[in-house]
Short mmCIF file of C-alpha atoms in Angstrom, two decimals:
data_model
loop_
_atom_site.label_atom_id
_atom_site.label_comp_id
_atom_site.label_asym_id
_atom_site.label_seq_id
_atom_site.Cartn_x
_atom_site.Cartn_y
_atom_site.Cartn_z
CA MET A 662 -0.03 0.01 0.09
CA THR A 663 1.27 3.53 -0.79
CA GLU A 664 1.40 6.18 1.70
CA SER A 665 -0.79 8.38 -0.43
CA MET A 666 -3.81 5.94 0.01
CA SER A 667 -6.40 7.03 2.46
CA LEU A 668 -7.13 4.93 5.60
CA GLY A 669 -10.35 3.79 3.91
CA ALA A 670 -8.57 2.79 0.76
CA GLN A 671 -6.07 0.77 2.74
CA ARG A 672 -8.74 -0.96 4.94
CA VAL A 673 -10.80 -2.15 1.92
CA ARG A 674 -7.66 -2.84 -0.24
CA GLU A 675 -9.00 -0.60 -2.89
CA SER A 676 -6.24 -1.32 -5.37
CA PHE A 677 -6.77 -5.17 -5.27
CA ASN A 678 -9.10 -6.14 -7.79
CA PRO A 679 -7.55 -8.90 -9.93
CA SER A 680 -10.85 -9.46 -11.88
CA GLN A 681 -11.01 -5.78 -12.97
CA ASP A 682 -14.60 -5.88 -12.05
CA ASN A 683 -16.17 -2.28 -12.23
CA MET A 684 -18.70 -3.21 -9.46
CA VAL A 685 -15.91 -4.21 -7.18
CA ASP A 686 -14.26 -0.89 -7.85
CA LYS A 687 -17.50 0.86 -7.01
CA ILE A 688 -18.07 -1.00 -3.73
CA LYS A 689 -14.49 -0.46 -2.54
CA ARG A 690 -14.39 3.27 -3.55
CA TYR A 691 -17.76 4.02 -1.76
CA SER A 692 -16.72 2.00 1.23
CA ALA A 693 -13.50 3.74 1.58
CA ASP A 694 -15.07 7.12 1.43
CA LEU A 695 -17.42 6.16 4.32
CA ILE A 696 -14.59 4.81 6.33
CA ASP A 697 -12.77 8.11 5.71
CA LEU A 698 -15.81 10.09 6.64
CA CYS A 699 -15.96 8.23 9.97
CA GLU A 700 -12.39 9.15 10.55
CA GLU A 701 -13.44 12.75 10.79
CA LEU A 702 -16.07 11.83 13.43
CA LYS A 703 -13.47 10.27 15.83
CA HIS A 704 -13.09 13.53 17.80
CA LEU A 705 -16.87 13.18 18.77
CA ASP A 706 -16.95 9.55 19.79
CA PRO A 707 -13.78 7.45 18.80
CA ARG A 708 -15.42 4.23 19.77
CA LEU A 709 -18.54 4.59 17.71
CA ALA A 710 -16.58 5.98 14.78
CA SER A 711 -14.22 2.89 14.91
CA LEU A 712 -17.15 0.50 15.15
CA ALA A 713 -18.85 2.10 12.09
CA GLN A 714 -15.41 1.86 10.22
CA THR A 715 -15.29 -1.86 10.93
CA ALA A 716 -18.77 -2.41 9.90
CA TYR A 717 -18.17 -0.65 6.52
CA GLU A 718 -15.15 -2.67 6.04
CA GLU A 719 -17.10 -5.95 6.80
CA ALA A 720 -19.95 -4.80 4.49
CA ALA A 721 -17.48 -4.09 1.68
CA MET A 722 -16.17 -7.62 2.01
CA TRP A 723 -19.55 -9.17 1.83
CA ALA A 724 -20.66 -6.80 -1.08
CA VAL A 725 -17.60 -7.84 -3.07
CA LYS A 726 -18.33 -11.51 -2.42
CA ALA A 727 -21.99 -10.95 -3.59
CA ALA A 728 -20.77 -9.11 -6.69
CA THR A 729 -18.28 -11.77 -7.70
CA THR A 730 -20.03 -15.05 -6.56
CA ALA A 731 -21.81 -15.76 -9.89
CA LYS A 732 -18.72 -15.13 -11.99
#
């Protein structure tokens, strides 16, 4: 991972898409954005923001699996 990648991009491994599937790219991009948005909320409640980030990361994993299961 490069240092220029956002936290969200790192957590969903945004650059890893060996199938070059457009839907996988979208899922990872949107999930990364949500994780990054939650990073901005950590000053309000670090625990809740971290829980949300983990949930988005897990949701991205399941969504990628759903998008690639039939292929």
